[in-house]
Amino acid sequence: MPTDTQTRRERLPLNGVDTPTLFTTLDVVKSQPELARFQFRARNRWQSGTLSETTIGTFSGAGGEHAHKTTFRVTADHPAVLVGEDRAPLPVEYLLHALVSCITGGIANIAAARGVVLTEVESTIEGDINLLGIFGMSKAVRNGYQGIRASFSIKGDAPAEKLQEIVEQSRARSAVFDVLTNGVPVSMSVNAQQAG
Amino acid sequence: MPTDTQTRRERLPLNGVDTPTLFTTLDVVKSQPELARFQFRARNRWQSGTLSETTIGTFSGAGGEHAHKTTFRVTADHPAVLVGEDRAPLPVEYLLHALVSCITGGIANIAAARGVVLTEVESTIEGDINLLGIFGMSKAVRNGYQGIRASFSIKGDAPAEKLQEIVEQSRARSAVFDVLTNGVPVSMSVNAQQAG
């Protein structure tokens, strides 16, 4: 039984997070660590110019196959200044979105687990890139971002120091932060066929 | 003046790519390398639970400030099995989207520049992740993907070997491939305020 206010609050849904289910899920995984293995997937199809569409429908994890509630469709394109038609964000802009949304989702979960009611979480993020690398005009310039800076603003019913700890804990456990800062092995295969 | 069929084809729009403008742009950057410096940005706002929305509106580059044709809005969430409401793709699924859409956009540009008519470009991508890291249940397990595999299928009016070279060239020049495989420095700041 909960013995203090703090513990009781932790066991109620908070910030739109189903905290009881969150704790139950963590307990189950603790006793069956193989349930923690997940695989995420996507399928992309080129449309025209630099526009392509990705569908995201299924994934595996928690010992089984899962389908998202709906099959998500997201597109990417290049802006006019990069000779595209600007019908969707750039792939490198999706990297920025992935990072801030990953840390923000984590903040909501961690705050709920710690019994902190959030009022606001906002962030801005920017990345510098020199396209001389992509254009093949300089071998000294990398293709990707040279640096990324994110700035978070968080408000809630806890002292500023505790709110800062929540953001820091989310960063320290963020899957996207890990991938972007440490890199990940990527393998690629190609099936090419003359046609048309 | 073009002296052979190949050169004439390269100077016409192809695959929905405005090839003449692409070549002109590259020529301009070659003579003014400082135009290649770009900065991309995004702003994220937490909504409820693990749902947040990112707006992508402006960027700088080519010596000035630019606004996208429209301000793009993209969301991210966690699926039910991860105690979310599954209203949008996961942040880590956006990483997969970013990678395949980046390489696919590059394929379209490179094929057009080489005078190759594309019939189809499709790809599937998957990433393995063990959530024991994120859950804080194992220090031996990283937070992010342990490996990513992408598989491209390309069809066009060129020999298979030439089509394969186009995919390889796009991978070699991909900003997202570079960031994901080599990592990037990310700095974060936090502004926390007790409220409510």
XYZ file of C-alpha atoms in Angstrom:
392
model
C 0.000 0.000 0.000
C 1.169 3.538 -0.707
C 2.423 5.161 2.438
C 2.771 8.781 1.403
C 1.277 11.326 -0.944
C 4.151 11.048 -3.396
C 3.691 7.311 -3.845
C -0.064 7.588 -4.213
C 0.313 10.208 -6.931
C 2.779 8.018 -8.823
C 0.164 5.305 -9.156
C -2.413 7.492 -10.873
C -2.413 8.464 -14.560
C -0.644 11.803 -14.938
C 0.186 14.138 -17.836
C -1.880 11.867 -20.088
C 0.486 8.999 -19.234
C -1.111 5.762 -18.031
C 1.316 5.476 -15.132
C -0.191 2.288 -13.594
C 0.201 0.443 -16.907
C 3.689 1.915 -17.305
C 4.801 0.472 -13.943
C 3.124 -2.873 -14.666
C 4.884 -3.043 -18.047
C 8.264 -2.331 -16.463
C 7.654 -5.047 -13.839
C 6.773 -7.594 -16.528
C 9.882 -6.768 -18.584
C 12.024 -6.997 -15.453
C 10.953 -10.601 -14.999
C 11.080 -11.450 -18.743
C 13.924 -9.421 -20.277
C 13.481 -11.035 -23.711
C 10.249 -9.010 -24.075
C 12.417 -5.882 -24.425
C 13.600 -6.861 -27.908
C 11.888 -4.737 -30.565
C 12.236 -4.267 -34.303
C 10.875 -1.173 -36.046
C 10.315 -0.998 -39.800
C 9.381 1.296 -42.639
C 8.796 1.053 -46.369
C 9.533 3.906 -48.763
C 8.400 4.502 -52.321
C 9.773 7.180 -54.643
C 7.079 9.382 -56.167
C 8.564 12.126 -58.355
C 11.584 14.375 -58.158
C 12.877 14.305 -54.605
C 9.453 13.430 -53.154
C 9.014 10.012 -51.556
C 6.478 8.496 -49.183
C 7.196 6.203 -46.251
C 4.589 3.864 -44.777
C 4.980 2.665 -41.205
C 2.640 -0.149 -40.295
C 4.048 -2.999 -38.231
C 6.746 -3.730 -35.690
C 7.728 -6.593 -33.426
C 8.383 -6.546 -29.705
C 7.152 -7.766 -26.327
C 7.319 -11.270 -27.759
C 5.085 -10.741 -30.774
C 4.092 -8.895 -33.915
C 2.153 -5.628 -33.701
C 0.326 -3.354 -36.116
C -0.016 0.349 -35.438
C -3.629 1.505 -34.991
C -3.330 2.984 -38.471
C -0.654 2.694 -41.138
C 1.166 6.003 -40.908
C 2.210 7.775 -44.107
C 4.920 10.434 -44.055
C 6.599 12.169 -46.951
C 9.884 13.954 -47.524
C 11.043 16.375 -50.215
C 13.631 19.068 -50.942
C 12.825 22.807 -50.830
C 12.933 25.056 -53.910
C 16.365 26.475 -53.074
C 17.631 22.887 -53.269
C 15.791 22.321 -56.564
C 12.839 20.445 -55.053
C 9.139 21.301 -54.928
C 8.940 21.677 -51.140
C 5.986 19.354 -50.705
C 7.255 17.973 -47.361
C 10.052 18.440 -44.811
C 13.601 17.471 -45.688
C 14.969 14.157 -44.411
C 17.482 16.056 -42.248
C 14.611 18.041 -40.709
C 13.002 14.742 -39.690
C 16.191 13.960 -37.751
C 15.615 17.106 -35.675
C 11.965 16.152 -35.167
C 12.972 12.625 -34.102
C 15.345 13.949 -31.459
C 13.101 16.508 -29.769
C 10.010 14.279 -29.920
C 11.962 11.371 -28.392
C 13.206 13.458 -25.479
C 9.784 15.082 -25.005
C 7.957 11.733 -24.880
C 10.493 10.568 -22.322
C 9.990 13.714 -20.238
C 6.240 13.025 -20.055
C 6.795 9.424 -18.931
C 9.491 10.246 -16.379
C 7.562 13.195 -14.940
C 4.458 11.004 -14.546
C 6.502 8.269 -12.874
C 7.904 10.824 -10.441
C 4.506 12.356 -9.713
C 5.246 15.686 -11.376
C 2.406 17.472 -13.169
C 3.705 19.114 -16.354
C 2.278 22.412 -17.582
C 4.444 22.895 -20.662
C 7.309 21.271 -22.530
C 8.633 23.128 -25.550
C 11.852 22.875 -27.456
C 13.666 24.376 -30.381
C 16.398 22.609 -32.282
C 18.782 23.601 -35.042
C 21.489 21.870 -37.028
C 24.289 23.309 -39.149
C 25.211 21.631 -42.401
C 27.605 22.611 -45.160
C 26.392 21.215 -48.471
C 29.842 21.312 -50.068
C 30.169 17.735 -48.767
C 26.975 16.476 -50.392
C 27.739 18.371 -53.599
C 31.114 16.621 -53.793
C 32.942 19.963 -53.811
C 35.027 19.398 -50.684
C 36.383 16.220 -49.199
C 37.135 18.086 -45.973
C 33.437 18.751 -45.327
C 31.233 15.968 -43.978
C 27.866 15.188 -45.609
C 25.782 15.472 -42.460
C 25.189 17.975 -39.697
C 28.322 19.414 -38.163
C 26.511 20.107 -34.918
C 23.005 20.103 -33.449
C 21.758 22.328 -30.622
C 18.506 21.762 -28.731
C 16.950 24.037 -26.152
C 14.184 22.783 -23.840
C 11.726 24.798 -21.793
C 9.837 22.871 -19.104
C 7.208 24.009 -16.601
C 5.538 21.915 -13.900
C 4.582 21.643 -10.237
C 8.073 20.815 -8.998
C 11.164 22.859 -8.185
C 13.208 23.921 -11.208
C 16.013 21.582 -10.191
C 13.702 18.552 -10.232
C 12.311 19.542 -13.634
C 15.847 19.853 -14.973
C 16.659 16.381 -13.654
C 13.662 14.994 -15.546
C 14.910 16.478 -18.829
C 18.421 15.199 -18.142
C 17.130 11.702 -17.350
C 15.119 11.677 -20.578
C 18.176 12.727 -22.575
C 20.285 10.063 -20.879
C 17.756 7.365 -21.842
C 16.794 8.659 -25.293
C 17.132 6.150 -28.123
C 17.410 8.913 -30.730
C 19.978 10.905 -28.728
C 22.082 7.744 -28.478
C 21.854 6.995 -32.204
C 22.599 10.582 -33.269
C 25.539 11.109 -30.913
C 27.094 7.640 -31.057
C 26.104 6.417 -34.506
C 24.803 2.993 -35.461
C 25.909 0.343 -37.977
C 23.812 0.585 -41.160
C 23.941 -2.096 -43.845
C 22.412 -1.679 -47.279
C 21.573 -4.038 -50.117
C 20.464 -3.130 -53.639
C 18.386 -4.997 -56.182
C 18.726 -3.249 -59.575
C 16.823 -4.112 -62.726
C 16.898 -2.575 -66.208
C 13.364 -1.751 -67.311
C 11.444 0.731 -69.410
C 26.360 23.071 -77.204
C 25.584 19.439 -76.389
C 27.512 17.129 -78.662
C 25.875 13.780 -77.988
C 22.566 12.243 -76.933
C 23.717 11.646 -73.377
C 24.596 15.303 -72.828
C 21.357 16.544 -74.370
C 19.314 14.290 -72.104
C 21.154 15.504 -69.007
C 20.061 19.054 -69.714
C 16.365 18.270 -69.727
C 14.184 17.777 -66.649
C 14.004 14.063 -65.820
C 12.269 11.944 -63.165
C 10.496 15.090 -61.990
C 13.893 16.652 -61.254
C 14.553 20.099 -62.707
C 17.970 19.076 -63.991
C 18.838 22.398 -65.699
C 18.272 24.287 -62.440
C 20.174 21.594 -60.531
C 23.257 22.080 -62.731
C 22.957 25.863 -62.556
C 22.724 25.691 -58.758
C 25.828 23.510 -58.548
C 27.731 25.935 -60.797
C 26.759 28.903 -58.639
C 27.823 27.134 -55.427
C 31.109 26.127 -57.042
C 31.947 29.787 -57.572
C 30.542 30.917 -54.172
C 31.178 28.104 -51.676
C 29.782 30.135 -48.757
C 26.301 29.636 -50.251
C 26.536 25.969 -49.225
C 26.134 26.770 -45.520
C 22.644 25.831 -44.322
C 20.870 25.673 -40.979
C 17.721 23.607 -40.479
C 15.374 24.084 -37.525
C 12.343 22.683 -35.799
C 10.151 23.554 -32.837
C 8.402 20.931 -30.723
C 5.536 21.242 -28.270
C 4.361 18.522 -25.897
C 0.641 17.776 -26.155
C -0.381 14.929 -23.836
C 1.130 11.638 -22.767
C 3.921 10.795 -25.198
C 2.336 12.812 -28.038
C 4.155 15.909 -29.255
C 3.990 18.045 -32.375
C 6.894 19.509 -34.299
C 6.561 22.513 -36.592
C 9.099 23.046 -39.356
C 8.870 26.446 -40.979
C 12.113 28.231 -41.757
C 15.742 27.546 -42.543
C 18.753 29.488 -43.688
C 21.078 28.772 -46.596
C 22.283 29.996 -49.962
C 23.130 33.269 -48.274
C 19.702 34.044 -46.813
C 16.646 33.105 -44.799
C 13.942 30.902 -46.304
C 10.426 29.831 -45.372
C 9.002 26.530 -46.523
C 5.970 26.873 -48.828
C 3.895 25.802 -45.849
C 4.770 25.292 -42.182
C 4.960 21.520 -41.857
C 3.494 19.831 -38.770
C 4.527 16.334 -37.788
C 3.684 14.400 -34.662
C 5.235 11.520 -32.748
C 3.827 9.171 -30.123
C 4.389 5.758 -28.524
C 2.317 2.679 -29.435
C -0.020 0.932 -26.978
C 2.462 -1.835 -26.162
C 4.785 0.943 -24.968
C 1.979 2.567 -22.975
C 1.195 5.284 -25.524
C -1.940 5.987 -27.534
C -0.397 5.302 -30.949
C -1.510 8.563 -32.524
C 1.662 8.917 -34.630
C 4.889 7.081 -35.509
C 7.591 6.642 -32.894
C 10.600 8.963 -32.950
C 12.840 5.976 -33.794
C 10.595 5.148 -36.753
C 11.179 8.683 -38.057
C 14.909 7.910 -38.079
C 14.228 5.046 -40.501
C 12.035 7.335 -42.633
C 14.753 10.001 -42.663
C 17.364 7.558 -43.926
C 15.422 5.944 -46.773
C 13.856 9.223 -47.911
C 17.282 10.909 -47.951
C 18.842 8.185 -50.083
C 15.775 8.033 -52.370
C 15.781 11.793 -52.992
C 19.471 11.546 -53.824
C 18.843 8.666 -56.222
C 16.310 10.777 -58.140
C 18.737 13.697 -58.431
C 21.743 11.582 -59.396
C 19.777 9.516 -61.938
C 18.462 12.703 -63.551
C 21.959 14.186 -63.682
C 23.212 11.021 -65.397
C 20.328 10.914 -67.879
C 18.738 7.780 -66.435
C 14.931 7.490 -66.474
C 13.719 5.836 -63.280
C 10.690 3.555 -63.274
C 10.652 2.581 -59.610
C 12.597 3.114 -56.406
C 11.391 1.253 -53.361
C 13.047 0.387 -50.092
C 12.404 -1.378 -46.848
C 14.293 -0.655 -43.667
C 14.370 -2.193 -40.214
C 16.171 -1.501 -36.984
C 16.719 -3.704 -33.925
C 16.501 -2.176 -30.493
C 16.595 -3.719 -27.023
C 14.576 -1.594 -24.618
C 16.428 -2.880 -21.541
C 18.742 0.078 -22.123
C 15.995 2.695 -22.142
C 14.237 1.016 -19.200
C 17.447 1.281 -17.186
C 17.521 -2.488 -16.648
C 20.894 -3.162 -18.252
C 23.961 -0.979 -18.516
C 25.369 -3.358 -21.130
C 22.564 -2.545 -23.583
C 22.647 0.736 -25.519
C 19.558 2.975 -25.671
C 19.376 3.195 -29.448
C 19.277 0.852 -32.410
C 21.884 -1.887 -32.354
C 21.807 -2.151 -36.128
C 19.821 -0.890 -39.110
C 19.357 -2.726 -42.430
C 18.005 -1.136 -45.592
C 17.155 -2.863 -48.839
C 16.665 -0.872 -52.055
C 14.965 -1.947 -55.265
C 15.589 0.266 -58.305
C 14.339 0.017 -61.886
C 15.217 2.285 -64.800
C 16.385 2.507 -68.413
C 20.024 1.720 -67.656
C 22.005 -1.473 -67.072
C 21.665 -2.919 -63.560
C 25.274 -2.031 -62.800
C 24.686 1.645 -63.569
C 21.540 1.674 -61.432
C 23.488 0.123 -58.566
C 26.155 2.819 -58.924
C 23.470 5.505 -58.600
C 22.227 4.017 -55.321
C 25.793 3.686 -54.042
C 26.583 7.280 -54.975
C 23.452 8.495 -53.175
C 24.401 6.532 -50.058
C 27.938 7.916 -50.188
C 26.589 11.492 -50.303
C 23.632 11.082 -47.939
C 23.516 13.550 -45.043
C 21.332 11.219 -42.980
C 23.504 8.155 -43.655
C 26.523 10.153 -42.488
C 24.810 11.335 -39.288
C 23.424 7.892 -38.413
C 26.638 5.978 -39.058
C 29.166 8.519 -37.779
C 27.195 10.417 -35.157
C 27.079 14.161 -34.589
C 27.769 16.396 -31.579
C 24.492 17.389 -29.898
C 24.344 20.064 -27.210
C 21.307 20.686 -25.041
C 20.204 23.460 -22.745
C 17.251 23.481 -20.345
C 15.144 26.298 -18.965
C 13.036 24.955 -16.060
C 10.362 26.857 -14.181
C 8.090 25.812 -11.309
C 4.482 26.606 -12.178
C 0.975 25.375 -11.572
